[in-house]
Structures are given as structure tokens and as C-alpha cells.
């Protein structure tokens, strides 16, 4: 007999089934013994009557929480089990023991500190709350891939070891690379552009590294970015693509993760498109109208981002037309005002989840901007060169997977939304 999932077993009243999983809890009320068995799909009560030979096996084994067992038995309707079904077992086999006591309560009833949970992340994955977060993250990822594939985008694989920075030199992790020095990619930026000027429409999901020294609830040192790059497209075209992608992802999560959203107590709305497009200057005016001190040209702090979001009231909106000082060298400046670039951020539930720009596809202008940013064009020769051979105008964006998971699941700390977070203090597990 093949193993089936507990949720499927519940539908097989009167049938023999083989199920396996972890012991959630056991109870012995003298004449009857109970085991609640859990697998990834759910849990079920195993009821053992005194004349059942499994009763003696249970007495001998003295099962503890998280022991792993395999059971064959018959599924029956039950008056007392909360799911109204139970399994009357014919055999019970111990597959592995769990050490006792457990470092955290897998049922999730007793809350553990985040640090403890991250130290024992594999156990934390078994709690209803954490497993819901990652089941939602899976749907975010698959919806992203599905949306872009259906729109004719191709998935690409850029390198993670690179020779030069794309997002500003300060945040790079340096690594020895034989006789040379190399860096961990802080973005797939330069490579996705080199692909888009030939493959036209590309997307990717890649890890990136940023050596930012501070610890905040919204920053990690290793992030997964969901990136897009499109040729023959300006910033407006890819902003439209981004809002459509966001709506597609949220719709899918709402539809496929209703159980998980309920466990997390989340009720998410599908944003109405087109999303509001605020200019950077509009956002500055909003802030200063609140008496906030702000100099045009600076970046918004996280509290200021939140403040702007509260004033705008929409759950998702763009801030566009940024000062060139705030954006990377590859952002296309406005022809009539080169202090402003074709760049946008997408805020969702008060947090920046994505940013993008129209790129510079003209080699001379690119060299000029590199110099203005204090970078050496020789370090970027492989990149700049490729725009000399028929590079169409192109634009793109990047969504931070953990940031989006955080805003959809309503978590306050980004570490909740990364399986094995890397931050200033954490390198294990
Ligand atoms: P940017 O640096 O804005 O743009 O990054 C894009 C998105 O990635 C996420 N992100 C982070 N999340 C958590 N911790 C971090 N340290 C962190 N850094 C970035 C955010 C952010 O909005 N190459 C450009 C994108 C483009 O123009 O295509 C870039 O990397 O959600």
C-alpha cells in the first residue's frame, strides 16, 4: 500500500490507508490511547482501543512529540475527533525518535523567541505560522514565473560572482578569486540588461548579497530578487507590467493560500490598477506639509516612507521621477532635466518592495554617467561595449522576494520571511 497524505486519508471513510508523519501529541485515558499524527497536509487522530495489538506497541514505545511513525489502518467516522474522522490502526512502526524536550513548541501554542526559532529553523518550519509563510512564498514565486512566462518572457541565469559593482561600491562582499579579487553580485543588473538587448524579454529569480552593516527589520545581507528586463520598453511600460505582476501574485495567493492567510489572520485586498503614480517631488511636498524637515534630493527614511504611505492611503503606489543622485548610474536621465531620472519605487503596505528604471542604452551617455558617479568606465568596459552593437531602449525592475512575502503575510520582521536569513549576526544555520 502506498503512503497517502493525511488530508487525502480523511476523505477515504471505511478504507485501509497508510499514513506517516510526526507525533503531535499522545493521550492515554486508561482504556483508550490516542495519537495525533501530523504531516505536511494536516493532522488526524489515531484511536487505539484496548483489544488492539497496537495498544501494547504504544505502551512499549512511549512515543514523544515529533517522533516519526508510520501507520496503516482504517479510516472511520468519529463523534469525538475534531475533524470528525479517525484512524483505527492495524500497525504502527517507529521510523525515528525525536530528542526530548523540544527546544520550541511545534504546535505554536507557546510562542518562542525569533532567535530560538531561527536556531532551530527546521522545527520552526513545522509550526502552523511559519509553514504558512513559506507556503505563501512558494505561491508568490510560482505566480511570478507563471505571469512572465505567459507574457513571453524567458528565464535567465546570470552569474553570482562578478567583477564590478552595479548598485554602488560600498555594499559589496569581496571574495578571493584565484589571482584576482571578485565580488558577490549585489544585483543581476548588468547581466539582465546584456540579455534583454538580445532576448528582449527576460526574467530571473536570483540571490544577491549586500554588505550593509546595519541590522534593521527590513534588511537582509542575502536577498532573493525577482527581476525583469524588457527591450523596446520605457519606464511607464514596465511600471504597468509591475502592477499587473503584483495583482496576479496577490490574486493567486488569495485564491490558493486561503487556509494559510486564515492561520496568519490576514485579509488581503487586491490593489486596484492603475496604481497611483506620485512623483518624488509630490512625496517631498506631502512630507513637508506635515512639518517634516526634508531636503529635496535626499532619500526617504523608512519612517518617512511609512508616513507618505499613510497620507496617500492606497495600499500600493509608485513614487517616480527620482533625483539622479538617489539612483544608480544606469538610470536614464530626463532629456530636459538630467537631475531627474526615469526611475520608480513601488511601495506596498508602507514598504518599498520593488524599484526599477529605464536604462541608458547609449554608450557615450553611460560613460558620462559613470564618471559623474565617480566610477571608472574601464571597470565596466564589457558592459558599456555591448551597447555599441544595436542595443534597443530597455527598462526593468526588481522585487525583493522577502520584502513582498513580508508585506503579504503581515510580518514585522523580514527574517520571518527568509528560510535561513543572513544578517550582520547570523551565518548559521
Ligand atoms: P534595489 O537596490 O532597489 O534595486 O533592489 C530592488 C529590491 O530588492 C529588495 N532589496 C532588499 N531586501 C531586503 N534587504 C536588502 N538589503 C535589500 N536590498 C534590496 C527590495 C528592493 O526594492 N538593480 C536594481 C533593480 C532594477 O532597477 O531593476 C536594484 O537592485 O525589495
Tab-separated table of C-alpha atoms in Angstrom, residues 4-350:
chain	number	residue	atom	x	y	z
A	4	UNK	CA	-1.006	8.944	1.198
A	5	UNK	CA	-1.300	12.377	2.791
A	6	UNK	CA	-3.459	12.804	5.879
A	7	UNK	CA	-5.819	15.292	4.195
A	8	UNK	CA	-6.470	12.686	1.456
A	9	UNK	CA	-6.855	9.901	4.013
A	10	UNK	CA	-9.653	11.861	5.705
A	11	UNK	CA	-11.752	11.502	2.547
A	12	UNK	CA	-11.414	7.696	2.431
A	13	UNK	CA	-14.046	6.641	5.000
A	14	UNK	CA	-14.102	2.874	5.516
A	15	UNK	CA	-10.863	2.347	3.548
A	16	UNK	CA	-7.454	0.993	4.535
A	17	UNK	CA	-4.719	3.625	4.342
A	18	UNK	CA	-1.021	4.012	5.020
A	19	UNK	CA	-0.051	7.382	6.522
A	20	UNK	CA	3.101	8.642	8.162
A	21	UNK	CA	4.237	11.765	9.936
A	22	UNK	CA	5.180	13.329	13.238
A	23	UNK	CA	3.556	12.727	16.624
A	24	UNK	CA	1.804	15.973	17.576
A	25	UNK	CA	0.679	14.674	20.963
A	26	UNK	CA	-0.401	11.470	22.710
A	27	UNK	CA	-3.074	10.850	25.287
A	28	UNK	CA	-3.813	7.795	27.409
A	29	UNK	CA	-7.147	7.720	29.196
A	30	UNK	CA	-6.828	4.247	30.644
A	31	UNK	CA	-8.928	2.203	28.299
A	32	UNK	CA	-8.244	4.232	25.150
A	33	UNK	CA	-4.989	5.592	23.727
A	34	UNK	CA	-4.798	8.467	21.247
A	35	UNK	CA	-2.044	9.725	18.988
A	36	UNK	CA	-2.446	12.883	16.915
A	37	UNK	CA	-0.362	12.397	13.792
A	38	UNK	CA	0.677	15.287	11.560
A	39	UNK	CA	2.152	15.515	8.092
A	40	UNK	CA	2.579	18.474	5.761
A	41	UNK	CA	-1.099	18.408	4.799
A	42	UNK	CA	-2.733	18.348	8.241
A	43	UNK	CA	-3.340	16.122	11.267
A	44	UNK	CA	-5.586	13.247	12.277
A	45	UNK	CA	-6.478	11.359	15.442
A	46	UNK	CA	-5.366	7.731	15.750
A	47	UNK	CA	-7.659	5.935	18.211
A	48	UNK	CA	-6.393	2.734	19.833
A	49	UNK	CA	-8.851	0.511	21.681
A	50	UNK	CA	-7.594	-1.784	24.485
A	51	UNK	CA	-8.040	-5.000	22.461
A	52	UNK	CA	-5.961	-3.602	19.583
A	53	UNK	CA	-2.398	-5.057	19.485
A	54	UNK	CA	-1.139	-1.543	18.659
A	55	UNK	CA	-2.082	-0.614	22.255
A	56	UNK	CA	0.782	-2.764	23.568
A	57	UNK	CA	3.173	-1.309	20.945
A	58	UNK	CA	2.316	2.184	22.217
A	59	UNK	CA	2.892	1.137	25.826
A	60	UNK	CA	6.316	-0.226	24.856
A	61	UNK	CA	7.360	2.688	22.623
A	62	UNK	CA	6.242	5.552	24.913
A	63	UNK	CA	6.018	7.928	21.948
A	64	UNK	CA	7.078	11.557	22.424
A	65	UNK	CA	6.383	14.725	20.458
A	66	UNK	CA	7.927	14.788	16.959
A	67	UNK	CA	8.739	11.065	16.911
A	68	UNK	CA	8.231	9.895	13.327
A	69	UNK	CA	5.865	6.974	12.770
A	70	UNK	CA	4.143	5.078	10.005
A	71	UNK	CA	0.633	3.745	10.495
A	72	UNK	CA	-1.675	1.525	8.494
A	73	UNK	CA	-5.304	1.360	9.464
A	74	UNK	CA	-8.940	2.019	8.601
A	75	UNK	CA	-10.468	5.480	8.356
A	76	UNK	CA	-13.704	5.756	10.346
A	77	UNK	CA	-16.231	8.471	11.135
A	78	UNK	CA	-15.840	9.726	14.697
A	79	UNK	CA	-18.113	11.546	17.113
A	80	UNK	CA	-15.303	12.932	19.250
A	81	UNK	CA	-12.324	13.666	16.979
A	82	UNK	CA	-12.401	17.334	15.956
A	83	UNK	CA	-12.086	16.524	12.258
A	84	UNK	CA	-14.954	14.011	12.658
A	85	UNK	CA	-12.706	11.219	11.326
A	86	UNK	CA	-10.157	8.983	12.984
A	87	UNK	CA	-7.900	6.100	12.064
A	88	UNK	CA	-8.197	2.730	13.791
A	89	UNK	CA	-4.651	1.398	13.353
A	90	UNK	CA	-3.586	-2.140	12.441
A	91	UNK	CA	0.124	-1.479	12.578
A	92	UNK	CA	2.395	1.238	13.900
A	93	UNK	CA	6.071	1.459	13.061
A	94	UNK	CA	8.539	3.874	14.646
A	95	UNK	CA	10.697	5.430	11.891
A	96	UNK	CA	12.753	7.725	14.106
A	97	UNK	CA	12.892	9.252	17.579
A	98	UNK	CA	12.943	12.915	18.479
A	99	UNK	CA	15.124	14.200	21.301
A	100	UNK	CA	13.073	15.483	24.273
A	101	UNK	CA	12.353	18.122	25.442
A	102	UNK	CA	11.926	20.055	22.206
A	103	UNK	CA	13.602	23.484	22.002
A	104	UNK	CA	10.338	25.006	20.800
A	105	UNK	CA	6.656	24.162	20.776
A	106	UNK	CA	5.840	22.877	17.293
A	107	UNK	CA	2.087	23.292	17.849
A	108	UNK	CA	2.783	27.026	18.040
A	109	UNK	CA	0.703	27.409	21.233
A	110	UNK	CA	3.695	28.578	23.244
A	111	UNK	CA	5.489	31.373	21.400
A	112	UNK	CA	9.279	31.099	21.128
A	113	UNK	CA	11.762	33.960	20.639
A	114	UNK	CA	12.666	34.646	16.994
A	115	UNK	CA	16.302	33.809	17.732
A	116	UNK	CA	15.384	30.371	19.118
A	117	UNK	CA	13.132	29.767	16.146
A	118	UNK	CA	15.885	30.687	13.698
A	119	UNK	CA	18.399	28.493	15.570
A	120	UNK	CA	16.017	25.537	15.202
A	121	UNK	CA	14.569	26.643	11.875
A	122	UNK	CA	13.766	23.074	10.697
A	123	UNK	CA	11.481	22.666	13.738
A	124	UNK	CA	10.046	26.144	13.301
A	125	UNK	CA	9.080	25.157	9.715
A	126	UNK	CA	6.693	22.619	11.295
A	127	UNK	CA	4.698	25.291	13.169
A	128	UNK	CA	1.425	26.357	11.506
A	129	UNK	CA	2.507	30.013	11.348
A	130	UNK	CA	5.934	29.556	9.780
A	131	UNK	CA	4.839	26.824	7.407
A	132	UNK	CA	2.035	29.164	6.226
A	133	UNK	CA	4.554	31.922	5.463
A	134	UNK	CA	6.625	29.647	3.232
A	135	UNK	CA	3.618	28.032	1.538
A	136	UNK	CA	2.610	31.592	0.606
A	137	UNK	CA	6.151	32.367	-0.550
A	138	UNK	CA	6.033	29.342	-2.833
A	139	UNK	CA	2.853	30.693	-4.469
A	140	UNK	CA	4.448	34.154	-4.824
A	141	UNK	CA	7.377	32.582	-6.680
A	142	UNK	CA	5.348	30.277	-8.895
A	143	UNK	CA	2.889	33.091	-9.740
A	144	UNK	CA	5.775	35.381	-10.686
A	145	UNK	CA	7.231	32.766	-13.028
A	146	UNK	CA	3.820	31.875	-14.457
A	147	UNK	CA	2.874	35.518	-15.101
A	148	UNK	CA	6.066	36.325	-17.012
A	149	UNK	CA	6.249	33.043	-18.920
A	150	UNK	CA	2.675	33.643	-20.135
A	151	UNK	CA	3.745	37.101	-21.301
A	152	UNK	CA	6.554	35.657	-23.421
A	153	UNK	CA	9.468	36.336	-21.037
A	154	UNK	CA	12.387	33.895	-20.863
A	155	UNK	CA	14.016	32.828	-17.572
A	156	UNK	CA	17.761	33.541	-17.494
A	157	UNK	CA	20.624	32.561	-15.171
A	158	UNK	CA	23.019	35.446	-14.535
A	159	UNK	CA	26.300	34.840	-12.663
A	160	UNK	CA	26.564	35.431	-8.910
A	161	UNK	CA	30.322	36.064	-8.910
A	162	UNK	CA	31.052	39.374	-10.569
A	163	UNK	CA	33.974	41.718	-11.227
A	164	UNK	CA	32.362	45.125	-10.708
A	165	UNK	CA	29.550	46.769	-8.770
A	166	UNK	CA	26.239	47.826	-10.257
A	167	UNK	CA	24.423	49.434	-7.344
A	168	UNK	CA	27.240	51.475	-5.762
A	169	UNK	CA	30.557	50.222	-4.410
A	170	UNK	CA	30.008	50.409	-0.652
A	171	UNK	CA	27.818	47.360	-0.235
A	172	UNK	CA	29.890	44.668	-1.930
A	173	UNK	CA	31.165	41.445	-0.372
A	174	UNK	CA	34.699	40.910	-1.632
A	175	UNK	CA	35.878	37.341	-2.284
A	176	UNK	CA	39.251	35.940	-3.324
A	177	UNK	CA	39.073	34.573	-6.883
A	178	UNK	CA	42.324	32.779	-7.732
A	179	UNK	CA	44.838	35.553	-8.503
A	180	UNK	CA	42.126	38.186	-8.707
A	181	UNK	CA	39.552	39.803	-6.490
A	182	UNK	CA	35.870	39.282	-7.185
A	183	UNK	CA	32.559	40.202	-5.568
A	184	UNK	CA	29.266	38.533	-4.763
A	185	UNK	CA	26.596	40.014	-7.042
A	186	UNK	CA	24.567	42.786	-5.412
A	187	UNK	CA	22.116	42.619	-8.317
A	188	UNK	CA	21.827	40.773	-11.645
A	189	UNK	CA	21.515	44.267	-13.166
A	190	UNK	CA	24.287	44.405	-15.772
A	191	UNK	CA	23.720	40.834	-16.931
A	192	UNK	CA	19.962	41.112	-17.283
A	193	UNK	CA	20.490	44.176	-19.465
A	194	UNK	CA	23.006	42.304	-21.622
A	195	UNK	CA	20.416	39.525	-22.046
A	196	UNK	CA	17.473	41.851	-22.744
A	197	UNK	CA	19.237	43.648	-25.597
A	198	UNK	CA	19.302	40.265	-27.382
A	199	UNK	CA	16.492	38.124	-25.913
A	200	UNK	CA	14.187	41.162	-25.491
A	201	UNK	CA	12.081	39.905	-22.561
A	202	UNK	CA	13.817	38.180	-19.658
A	203	UNK	CA	13.166	37.416	-16.005
A	204	UNK	CA	15.081	35.725	-13.193
A	205	UNK	CA	14.926	34.786	-9.521
A	206	UNK	CA	18.397	35.105	-8.027
A	207	UNK	CA	20.143	35.502	-4.687
A	208	UNK	CA	22.035	38.770	-4.222
A	209	UNK	CA	24.332	39.959	-1.435
A	210	UNK	CA	24.688	43.360	0.154
A	211	UNK	CA	27.307	44.069	2.785
A	212	UNK	CA	25.155	46.641	4.592
A	213	UNK	CA	26.408	46.754	8.171
A	214	UNK	CA	23.195	47.774	9.897
A	215	UNK	CA	20.559	45.417	11.304
A	216	UNK	CA	17.010	46.553	10.510
A	217	UNK	CA	13.628	44.773	10.356
A	218	UNK	CA	13.543	45.258	6.556
A	219	UNK	CA	17.133	44.464	5.506
A	220	UNK	CA	18.988	41.218	4.935
A	221	UNK	CA	22.530	40.688	3.700
A	222	UNK	CA	21.371	37.921	1.383
A	223	UNK	CA	18.190	38.611	-0.556
A	224	UNK	CA	16.296	36.849	-3.323
A	225	UNK	CA	15.363	39.232	-6.110
A	226	UNK	CA	12.688	38.618	-8.711
A	227	UNK	CA	13.894	40.646	-11.696
A	228	UNK	CA	12.595	41.616	-15.090
A	229	UNK	CA	14.211	43.343	-18.071
A	230	UNK	CA	12.412	44.289	-21.273
A	231	UNK	CA	13.683	45.743	-24.541
A	232	UNK	CA	11.689	48.320	-26.518
A	233	UNK	CA	10.040	49.392	-23.270
A	234	UNK	CA	10.205	52.647	-21.311
A	235	UNK	CA	9.704	53.134	-17.570
A	236	UNK	CA	5.916	53.529	-17.929
A	237	UNK	CA	5.651	50.229	-19.850
A	238	UNK	CA	7.457	48.252	-17.155
A	239	UNK	CA	5.574	50.008	-14.351
A	240	UNK	CA	2.395	48.705	-15.963
A	241	UNK	CA	3.952	45.236	-16.137
A	242	UNK	CA	4.949	45.502	-12.463
A	243	UNK	CA	1.495	46.460	-11.228
A	244	UNK	CA	-0.025	43.636	-13.281
A	245	UNK	CA	2.512	41.183	-11.829
A	246	UNK	CA	1.716	42.351	-8.285
A	247	UNK	CA	-2.030	41.948	-8.819
A	248	UNK	CA	-1.526	38.494	-10.378
A	249	UNK	CA	0.595	37.366	-7.423
A	250	UNK	CA	-1.816	38.717	-4.784
A	251	UNK	CA	-4.846	37.225	-6.572
A	252	UNK	CA	-3.140	33.807	-6.675
A	253	UNK	CA	-2.146	33.971	-3.002
A	254	UNK	CA	-5.710	34.926	-2.054
A	255	UNK	CA	-7.060	32.016	-4.070
A	256	UNK	CA	-4.515	29.293	-3.316
A	257	UNK	CA	-3.483	30.208	0.235
A	258	UNK	CA	-6.816	30.946	1.884
A	259	UNK	CA	-6.026	28.409	4.639
A	260	UNK	CA	-2.587	29.921	5.298
A	261	UNK	CA	-3.910	33.504	5.261
A	262	UNK	CA	-6.511	32.466	7.809
A	263	UNK	CA	-3.853	30.910	10.060
A	264	UNK	CA	-1.944	34.227	9.860
A	265	UNK	CA	-5.111	36.257	10.432
A	266	UNK	CA	-4.576	38.137	7.152
A	267	UNK	CA	-7.255	39.599	4.964
A	268	UNK	CA	-5.558	40.981	1.863
A	269	UNK	CA	-7.143	43.244	-0.726
A	270	UNK	CA	-6.289	43.127	-4.410
A	271	UNK	CA	-4.900	46.576	-5.310
A	272	UNK	CA	-6.860	48.464	-7.955
A	273	UNK	CA	-4.876	49.294	-11.089
A	274	UNK	CA	-3.596	51.574	-12.451
A	275	UNK	CA	-1.803	52.309	-9.195
A	276	UNK	CA	-1.294	55.917	-8.210
A	277	UNK	CA	1.908	57.439	-9.617
A	278	UNK	CA	3.255	60.032	-7.231
A	279	UNK	CA	6.357	61.958	-8.270
A	280	UNK	CA	9.276	62.207	-5.873
A	281	UNK	CA	8.589	65.960	-5.657
A	282	UNK	CA	4.907	65.271	-4.760
A	283	UNK	CA	6.093	62.938	-1.988
A	284	UNK	CA	8.506	65.591	-0.655
A	285	UNK	CA	5.658	68.122	-0.592
A	286	UNK	CA	3.471	65.679	1.344
A	287	UNK	CA	6.197	65.258	3.937
A	288	UNK	CA	6.975	68.940	4.335
A	289	UNK	CA	3.232	69.742	4.556
A	290	UNK	CA	3.333	67.569	7.720
A	291	UNK	CA	6.114	69.743	9.144
A	292	UNK	CA	8.745	67.083	8.396
A	293	UNK	CA	12.228	68.546	7.697
A	294	UNK	CA	13.334	67.301	4.281
A	295	UNK	CA	15.852	68.435	1.689
A	296	UNK	CA	14.930	67.811	-1.972
A	297	UNK	CA	17.418	65.254	-3.283
A	298	UNK	CA	17.660	63.125	-0.132
A	299	UNK	CA	16.311	59.592	0.170
A	300	UNK	CA	13.265	58.910	2.325
A	301	UNK	CA	13.900	57.141	5.597
A	302	UNK	CA	11.758	54.073	6.403
A	303	UNK	CA	9.554	56.088	8.840
A	304	UNK	CA	9.170	58.774	6.156
A	305	UNK	CA	8.170	56.107	3.609
A	306	UNK	CA	5.534	54.919	6.095
A	307	UNK	CA	4.358	58.484	6.662
A	308	UNK	CA	3.956	59.075	2.909
A	309	UNK	CA	2.033	55.788	2.601
A	310	UNK	CA	-0.305	56.811	5.426
A	311	UNK	CA	-1.031	60.111	3.710
A	312	UNK	CA	-1.551	58.525	0.279
A	313	UNK	CA	-3.786	55.833	1.847
A	314	UNK	CA	-3.565	53.411	-1.144
A	315	UNK	CA	-2.063	50.057	-0.113
A	316	UNK	CA	0.167	50.123	-3.225
A	317	UNK	CA	1.521	53.084	-5.203
A	318	UNK	CA	4.539	54.274	-7.172
A	319	UNK	CA	6.977	57.090	-6.426
A	320	UNK	CA	8.617	58.070	-9.718
A	321	UNK	CA	10.957	60.665	-11.254
A	322	UNK	CA	13.723	60.421	-8.653
A	323	UNK	CA	16.723	62.739	-8.274
A	324	UNK	CA	19.625	61.189	-10.201
A	325	UNK	CA	21.758	61.280	-7.014
A	326	UNK	CA	19.462	58.687	-5.450
A	327	UNK	CA	19.626	56.182	-8.284
A	328	UNK	CA	22.334	54.077	-9.922
A	329	UNK	CA	24.477	55.248	-12.865
A	330	UNK	CA	22.477	53.235	-15.422
A	331	UNK	CA	19.200	55.144	-14.826
A	332	UNK	CA	18.107	57.194	-17.850
A	333	UNK	CA	18.074	60.946	-17.123
A	334	UNK	CA	15.249	63.135	-18.407
A	335	UNK	CA	16.357	64.946	-21.571
A	336	UNK	CA	15.156	68.345	-20.346
A	337	UNK	CA	16.352	67.890	-16.750
A	338	UNK	CA	19.243	65.474	-16.180
A	339	UNK	CA	18.934	65.907	-12.399
A	340	UNK	CA	15.859	63.697	-12.568
A	341	UNK	CA	15.872	60.103	-13.832
A	342	UNK	CA	13.249	57.724	-15.258
A	343	UNK	CA	13.123	55.705	-12.042
A	344	UNK	CA	10.381	54.392	-9.771
A	345	UNK	CA	9.848	52.662	-6.450
A	346	UNK	CA	6.779	50.585	-5.661
A	347	UNK	CA	5.513	50.869	-2.096
A	348	UNK	CA	3.181	48.199	-0.775
A	349	UNK	CA	1.744	48.372	2.732
A	350	UNK	CA	4.172	51.176	3.515
